mmCIF file of C-alpha atoms and ligand atoms in Angstrom:
data_model
loop_
_atom_site.group_PDB
_atom_site.id
_atom_site.type_symbol
_atom_site.label_atom_id
_atom_site.label_comp_id
_atom_site.label_asym_id
_atom_site.label_seq_id
_atom_site.Cartn_x
_atom_site.Cartn_y
_atom_site.Cartn_z
ATOM 1 C CA UNK R 450 75.471 17.538 -6.072
ATOM 2 C CA UNK R 451 72.730 19.943 -8.280
ATOM 3 C CA UNK R 452 69.861 20.627 -6.632
ATOM 4 C CA UNK R 453 67.873 19.742 -9.895
ATOM 5 C CA UNK R 454 69.885 16.965 -10.847
ATOM 6 C CA UNK R 455 67.288 14.609 -11.736
ATOM 7 C CA UNK R 456 64.966 17.321 -13.702
ATOM 8 C CA UNK R 457 68.420 18.143 -15.429
ATOM 9 C CA UNK R 458 68.158 14.384 -16.643
ATOM 10 C CA UNK R 459 65.540 14.195 -17.369
ATOM 11 C CA UNK R 460 65.674 17.249 -20.111
ATOM 12 C CA UNK R 461 69.106 14.664 -21.033
ATOM 13 C CA UNK R 462 67.545 12.472 -21.214
ATOM 14 C CA UNK R 463 65.137 14.258 -24.061
ATOM 15 C CA UNK R 464 67.397 15.246 -26.128
ATOM 16 C CA UNK R 465 69.393 11.656 -25.951
ATOM 17 C CA UNK R 466 66.132 9.534 -27.004
ATOM 18 C CA UNK R 467 65.068 12.288 -29.628
ATOM 19 C CA UNK R 468 65.463 10.170 -33.195
ATOM 20 C CA UNK R 469 65.008 6.859 -32.030
ATOM 21 C CA UNK R 470 62.331 4.356 -32.648
ATOM 22 C CA UNK R 471 63.614 1.173 -31.753
ATOM 23 C CA UNK R 472 61.484 0.886 -28.419
ATOM 24 C CA UNK R 473 64.093 3.149 -26.297
ATOM 25 C CA UNK R 474 62.213 6.220 -26.987
ATOM 26 C CA UNK R 475 62.794 9.220 -24.259
ATOM 27 C CA UNK R 476 58.833 7.678 -22.817
ATOM 28 C CA UNK R 477 60.653 3.942 -22.460
ATOM 29 C CA UNK R 478 62.985 5.702 -19.742
ATOM 30 C CA UNK R 479 60.605 7.719 -18.507
ATOM 31 C CA UNK R 480 58.677 5.292 -17.692
ATOM 32 C CA UNK R 481 61.497 2.918 -16.077
ATOM 33 C CA UNK R 482 61.764 5.887 -13.980
ATOM 34 C CA UNK R 483 58.117 6.074 -12.585
ATOM 35 C CA UNK R 484 58.536 2.927 -12.396
ATOM 36 C CA UNK R 485 61.885 2.468 -10.771
ATOM 37 C CA UNK R 486 60.724 4.879 -8.397
ATOM 38 C CA UNK R 487 58.015 3.693 -7.317
ATOM 39 C CA UNK R 488 59.696 -0.148 -6.591
ATOM 40 C CA UNK R 489 62.376 1.674 -4.694
ATOM 41 C CA UNK R 490 59.756 2.976 -2.480
ATOM 42 C CA UNK R 491 58.270 0.653 -1.588
ATOM 43 C CA UNK R 492 61.675 -1.722 -1.324
ATOM 44 C CA UNK R 493 63.120 1.319 1.460
ATOM 45 C CA UNK R 494 66.697 1.197 -1.847
ATOM 46 C CA UNK R 495 67.943 5.233 -1.936
ATOM 47 C CA UNK R 496 65.465 7.314 -3.973
ATOM 48 C CA UNK R 497 68.250 9.224 -6.305
ATOM 49 C CA UNK R 498 70.896 6.133 -6.718
ATOM 50 C CA UNK R 499 67.560 4.564 -8.611
ATOM 51 C CA UNK R 500 66.181 7.282 -9.866
ATOM 52 C CA UNK R 501 69.518 8.669 -11.830
ATOM 53 C CA UNK R 502 70.389 4.897 -12.720
ATOM 54 C CA UNK R 503 66.598 4.721 -14.094
ATOM 55 C CA UNK R 504 66.932 7.859 -16.095
ATOM 56 C CA UNK R 505 70.707 6.689 -17.277
ATOM 57 C CA UNK R 506 70.460 3.526 -18.168
ATOM 58 C CA UNK R 507 70.130 3.563 -21.709
ATOM 59 C CA UNK R 508 72.243 6.627 -22.508
ATOM 60 C CA UNK R 509 75.465 3.839 -22.986
ATOM 61 C CA UNK R 510 72.899 1.606 -24.156
ATOM 62 C CA UNK R 511 75.078 -1.388 -25.730
ATOM 63 C CA UNK R 512 72.548 -1.414 -29.199
ATOM 64 C CA UNK R 513 71.862 2.190 -28.725
ATOM 65 C CA UNK R 514 75.984 3.705 -28.459
ATOM 66 C CA UNK R 515 78.372 1.267 -29.453
ATOM 67 C CA UNK R 516 80.716 3.143 -29.019
ATOM 68 C CA UNK R 517 80.557 4.991 -25.180
ATOM 69 C CA UNK R 518 79.157 0.983 -24.111
ATOM 70 C CA UNK R 519 82.096 0.494 -21.945
ATOM 71 C CA UNK R 520 82.742 3.580 -20.217
ATOM 72 C CA UNK R 521 79.637 4.705 -19.881
ATOM 73 C CA UNK R 522 80.642 8.388 -21.500
ATOM 74 C CA UNK R 523 77.993 9.438 -22.120
ATOM 75 C CA UNK R 524 76.293 8.683 -17.996
ATOM 76 C CA UNK R 525 79.612 10.142 -16.416
ATOM 77 C CA UNK R 526 80.021 13.078 -18.281
ATOM 78 C CA UNK R 527 76.333 13.893 -17.323
ATOM 79 C CA UNK R 528 77.533 13.179 -13.736
ATOM 80 C CA UNK R 529 80.424 15.147 -13.368
ATOM 81 C CA UNK R 530 78.792 18.161 -14.770
ATOM 82 C CA UNK R 531 76.341 18.293 -12.080
ATOM 83 C CA UNK R 532 78.970 17.701 -9.350
ATOM 84 C CA UNK R 533 78.311 14.172 -8.626
ATOM 85 C CA UNK R 534 80.799 12.624 -6.135
ATOM 86 C CA UNK R 535 83.436 9.292 -7.779
ATOM 87 C CA UNK R 536 81.697 7.529 -5.339
ATOM 88 C CA UNK R 537 78.327 7.957 -6.445
ATOM 89 C CA UNK R 538 79.260 7.822 -9.703
ATOM 90 C CA UNK R 539 81.201 4.644 -9.517
ATOM 91 C CA UNK R 540 78.085 3.176 -7.575
ATOM 92 C CA UNK R 541 75.031 4.297 -10.545
ATOM 93 C CA UNK R 542 77.272 2.993 -12.696
ATOM 94 C CA UNK R 543 77.706 -0.912 -11.456
ATOM 95 C CA UNK R 544 73.493 -0.538 -10.555
ATOM 96 C CA UNK R 545 73.762 0.444 -14.994
ATOM 97 C CA UNK R 546 75.767 -2.349 -16.067
ATOM 98 C CA UNK R 547 73.872 -5.352 -13.698
ATOM 99 C CA UNK R 548 70.741 -3.904 -15.532
ATOM 100 C CA UNK R 549 70.716 -5.228 -19.102
ATOM 101 C CA UNK R 550 68.598 -8.820 -20.221
ATOM 102 C CA UNK R 551 71.552 -11.354 -21.175
ATOM 103 C CA UNK R 552 69.773 -14.359 -21.612
ATOM 104 C CA UNK R 553 71.285 -16.757 -20.146
ATOM 105 C CA UNK R 554 74.462 -15.190 -18.771
ATOM 106 C CA UNK R 555 71.308 -11.613 -17.066
ATOM 107 C CA UNK R 556 72.983 -11.481 -13.532
ATOM 108 C CA UNK R 557 71.319 -10.808 -10.635
ATOM 109 C CA UNK R 558 71.533 -7.011 -8.557
ATOM 110 C CA UNK R 559 73.910 -7.334 -5.908
ATOM 111 C CA UNK R 560 71.605 -4.561 -4.578
ATOM 112 C CA UNK R 561 68.301 -3.579 -4.151
ATOM 113 C CA UNK R 562 69.177 -0.342 -5.842
ATOM 114 C CA UNK R 563 70.211 -2.389 -8.574
ATOM 115 C CA UNK R 564 67.215 -4.527 -8.539
ATOM 116 C CA UNK R 565 65.394 -1.659 -8.241
ATOM 117 C CA UNK R 566 66.481 -0.358 -11.639
ATOM 118 C CA UNK R 567 66.453 -3.697 -13.283
ATOM 119 C CA UNK R 568 62.745 -4.750 -12.887
ATOM 120 C CA UNK R 569 61.514 -2.062 -14.110
ATOM 121 C CA UNK R 570 63.388 -1.860 -17.283
ATOM 122 C CA UNK R 571 61.731 -5.316 -17.135
ATOM 123 C CA UNK R 572 58.035 -4.471 -16.328
ATOM 124 C CA UNK R 573 58.027 -2.184 -19.700
ATOM 125 C CA UNK R 574 59.094 -4.521 -21.408
ATOM 126 C CA UNK R 575 55.585 -7.326 -20.411
ATOM 127 C CA UNK R 576 52.426 -6.013 -21.364
ATOM 128 C CA UNK R 577 51.021 -3.957 -23.470
ATOM 129 C CA UNK R 578 53.759 -1.823 -23.689
ATOM 130 C CA UNK R 579 55.462 -4.264 -23.862
ATOM 131 C CA UNK R 580 54.093 -5.215 -27.195
ATOM 132 C CA UNK R 581 53.651 -2.244 -28.630
ATOM 133 C CA UNK R 582 57.881 -1.598 -27.741
ATOM 134 C CA UNK R 583 58.214 -5.467 -28.966
ATOM 135 C CA UNK R 584 56.570 -5.007 -32.568
ATOM 136 C CA UNK R 585 58.389 -1.086 -32.797
ATOM 137 C CA UNK R 586 62.090 -3.207 -31.784
ATOM 138 C CA UNK R 587 60.922 -5.994 -34.883
ATOM 139 C CA UNK R 588 59.857 -2.844 -37.612
ATOM 140 C CA UNK R 589 62.815 -1.222 -37.029
ATOM 141 C CA UNK R 590 65.390 -3.875 -37.196
ATOM 142 C CA UNK R 591 63.250 -5.233 -40.471
ATOM 143 C CA UNK R 592 62.493 -8.985 -38.648
ATOM 144 C CA UNK R 593 59.615 -10.894 -39.638
ATOM 145 C CA UNK R 594 56.373 -10.366 -37.229
ATOM 146 C CA UNK R 595 56.265 -14.082 -38.069
ATOM 147 C CA UNK R 596 56.899 -17.426 -39.629
ATOM 148 C CA UNK R 597 56.435 -21.163 -38.095
ATOM 149 C CA UNK R 598 59.153 -22.453 -40.383
ATOM 150 C CA UNK R 599 62.037 -20.082 -37.851
ATOM 151 C CA UNK R 600 62.051 -21.517 -34.426
ATOM 152 C CA UNK R 601 62.417 -20.206 -31.244
ATOM 153 C CA UNK R 602 66.157 -20.126 -28.897
ATOM 154 C CA UNK R 603 65.913 -21.192 -25.620
ATOM 155 C CA UNK R 604 68.587 -20.767 -23.208
ATOM 156 C CA UNK R 605 71.187 -18.721 -24.934
ATOM 157 C CA UNK R 606 74.177 -16.880 -23.929
ATOM 158 C CA UNK R 607 74.901 -13.093 -24.036
ATOM 159 C CA UNK R 608 76.401 -13.701 -27.514
ATOM 160 C CA UNK R 609 73.675 -16.271 -28.796
ATOM 161 C CA UNK R 610 70.701 -13.662 -27.604
ATOM 162 C CA UNK R 611 72.502 -10.544 -29.832
ATOM 163 C CA UNK R 612 73.840 -11.876 -32.931
ATOM 164 C CA UNK R 613 70.902 -14.562 -33.993
ATOM 165 C CA UNK R 614 67.757 -14.407 -36.141
ATOM 166 C CA UNK R 615 64.472 -14.323 -35.441
ATOM 167 C CA UNK R 616 60.925 -12.977 -35.856
ATOM 168 C CA UNK R 617 58.853 -11.156 -33.390
ATOM 169 C CA UNK R 618 57.135 -13.837 -31.966
ATOM 170 C CA UNK R 619 59.883 -15.765 -31.105
ATOM 171 C CA UNK R 620 60.552 -13.023 -28.958
ATOM 172 C CA UNK R 621 58.387 -13.749 -26.655
ATOM 173 C CA UNK R 622 59.959 -17.565 -25.737
ATOM 174 C CA UNK R 623 63.014 -16.336 -26.148
ATOM 175 C CA UNK R 624 62.535 -13.664 -23.105
ATOM 176 C CA UNK R 625 59.398 -11.854 -22.430
ATOM 177 C CA UNK R 626 57.527 -14.710 -20.872
ATOM 178 C CA UNK R 627 61.099 -15.173 -19.569
ATOM 179 C CA UNK R 628 60.259 -11.873 -17.488
ATOM 180 C CA UNK R 629 58.064 -12.657 -14.892
ATOM 181 C CA UNK R 630 59.834 -14.977 -12.482
ATOM 182 C CA UNK R 631 62.920 -13.216 -13.074
ATOM 183 C CA UNK R 632 61.458 -10.442 -11.332
ATOM 184 C CA UNK R 633 63.373 -9.159 -8.230
ATOM 185 C CA UNK R 634 61.241 -7.517 -5.935
ATOM 186 C CA UNK R 635 57.795 -8.389 -4.272
ATOM 187 C CA UNK R 636 56.055 -5.114 -5.737
ATOM 188 C CA UNK R 637 57.563 -6.039 -9.240
ATOM 189 C CA UNK R 638 56.176 -9.393 -8.932
ATOM 190 C CA UNK R 639 53.025 -9.071 -8.381
ATOM 191 C CA UNK R 640 52.774 -6.597 -11.377
ATOM 192 C CA UNK R 641 54.629 -9.487 -13.582
ATOM 193 C CA UNK R 642 51.721 -11.346 -12.851
ATOM 194 C CA UNK R 643 49.329 -9.582 -14.662
ATOM 195 C CA UNK R 644 51.427 -8.324 -17.013
ATOM 196 C CA UNK R 645 52.737 -11.179 -18.215
ATOM 197 C CA UNK R 646 49.102 -12.789 -18.466
ATOM 198 C CA UNK R 647 48.021 -10.333 -21.125
ATOM 199 C CA UNK R 648 50.418 -11.527 -23.121
ATOM 200 C CA UNK R 649 50.431 -14.508 -22.801
ATOM 201 C CA UNK R 650 46.505 -13.757 -23.780
ATOM 202 C CA UNK R 651 48.019 -11.585 -26.809
ATOM 203 C CA UNK R 652 49.946 -14.144 -28.439
ATOM 204 C CA UNK R 653 46.772 -16.443 -28.109
ATOM 205 C CA UNK R 654 44.702 -15.121 -29.688
ATOM 206 C CA UNK R 655 47.161 -13.386 -32.626
ATOM 207 C CA UNK R 656 48.546 -17.111 -33.731
ATOM 208 C CA UNK R 657 44.716 -18.851 -33.332
ATOM 209 C CA UNK R 658 43.418 -16.063 -35.612
ATOM 210 C CA UNK R 659 46.877 -16.539 -37.980
ATOM 211 C CA UNK R 660 45.623 -20.064 -38.316
ATOM 212 C CA UNK R 661 42.339 -19.018 -39.029
ATOM 213 C CA UNK R 662 40.739 -20.385 -35.482
ATOM 214 C CA UNK R 663 39.180 -16.691 -35.329
HETATM 215 P P1 LIG V 483 67.512 -5.164 -22.098
HETATM 216 O O1 LIG V 483 66.396 -3.124 -22.024
HETATM 217 O O2 LIG V 483 67.319 -5.391 -21.446
HETATM 218 O O3 LIG V 483 69.062 -4.305 -23.111
HETATM 219 P P2 LIG V 483 66.743 -4.939 -24.726
HETATM 220 O O4 LIG V 483 67.230 -3.047 -25.182
HETATM 221 O O5 LIG V 483 66.836 -5.920 -25.778
HETATM 222 O O6 LIG V 483 66.769 -5.638 -23.866
HETATM 223 O O7 LIG V 483 65.078 -4.996 -25.392
HETATM 224 C C1 LIG V 483 64.433 -3.678 -25.095
HETATM 225 C C2 LIG V 483 63.193 -3.986 -25.661
HETATM 226 O O8 LIG V 483 63.449 -4.079 -27.563
HETATM 227 C C3 LIG V 483 62.253 -5.309 -25.072
HETATM 228 O O9 LIG V 483 61.388 -4.340 -25.300
HETATM 229 C C4 LIG V 483 62.549 -5.885 -25.614
HETATM 230 O O10 LIG V 483 61.281 -6.614 -25.635
HETATM 231 C C5 LIG V 483 62.710 -5.479 -27.545
HETATM 232 N N1 LIG V 483 63.500 -6.325 -28.084
HETATM 233 C C6 LIG V 483 65.010 -6.812 -28.217
HETATM 234 N N2 LIG V 483 65.436 -7.387 -29.311
HETATM 235 C C7 LIG V 483 64.599 -7.957 -29.364
HETATM 236 C C8 LIG V 483 64.029 -8.619 -31.096
HETATM 237 N N3 LIG V 483 64.282 -9.361 -31.154
HETATM 238 N N4 LIG V 483 62.294 -8.979 -31.065
HETATM 239 C C9 LIG V 483 61.074 -7.945 -31.431
HETATM 240 N N5 LIG V 483 61.609 -7.185 -29.783
HETATM 241 C C10 LIG V 483 63.198 -6.766 -28.804
HETATM 242 NI NI1 LIG V 484 66.170 0.527 -20.963
#
């Protein structure tokens, strides 16, 4: 395996995500990589597996690269070109497979490495960064900021979650407020609680201002 594989993966994702404005830019991947590393060190997980899966977790995302999603063509090609063993490629791909939020169909990763990467990706969806990413996603998908007549849908299946039309403020109820209780590791749970509280304060203030109470 190439000695500089982690540095090369960082350079690779910089090129893959250079034109993304939907909240999945290069810096999202870099933050997930750093958070996943931090969690993995606390949890004694295999660092290289966690780092490679974190760096490659969105390169074949179903929304960003639907044509390579099923076989993770981009991640697999990168790992092969860097001399990673077949077994390790399989392990990294399994971790990536389990990361994504799928409404009520979300999975809890089988391995500690999967738990670290899923927690890191979810932490980056909440708190101040999460708020910014959510509105960036909403704008790039031509979604309304808020509409009091459109009610949030709870307990959605994966296909409902992927296909229904909603507002960006509803996304807090449909996904973001659920994440705190879906964290796998104690390290991430602690961070999630602080971020969740910050986000709830933001939504309360938003609704007060909307209603003209402030
Ligand atoms: P995952 O990373 O688990 O696959 P997504 O790719 O769906 O989840 O989410 C990535 C980012 O886009 C997150 O910050 C998320 O909250 C935001 N996002 C996803 N769906 C919506 C939506 N319908 N409205 C606003 N933001 C969204
Ligand atoms: Ni992600």
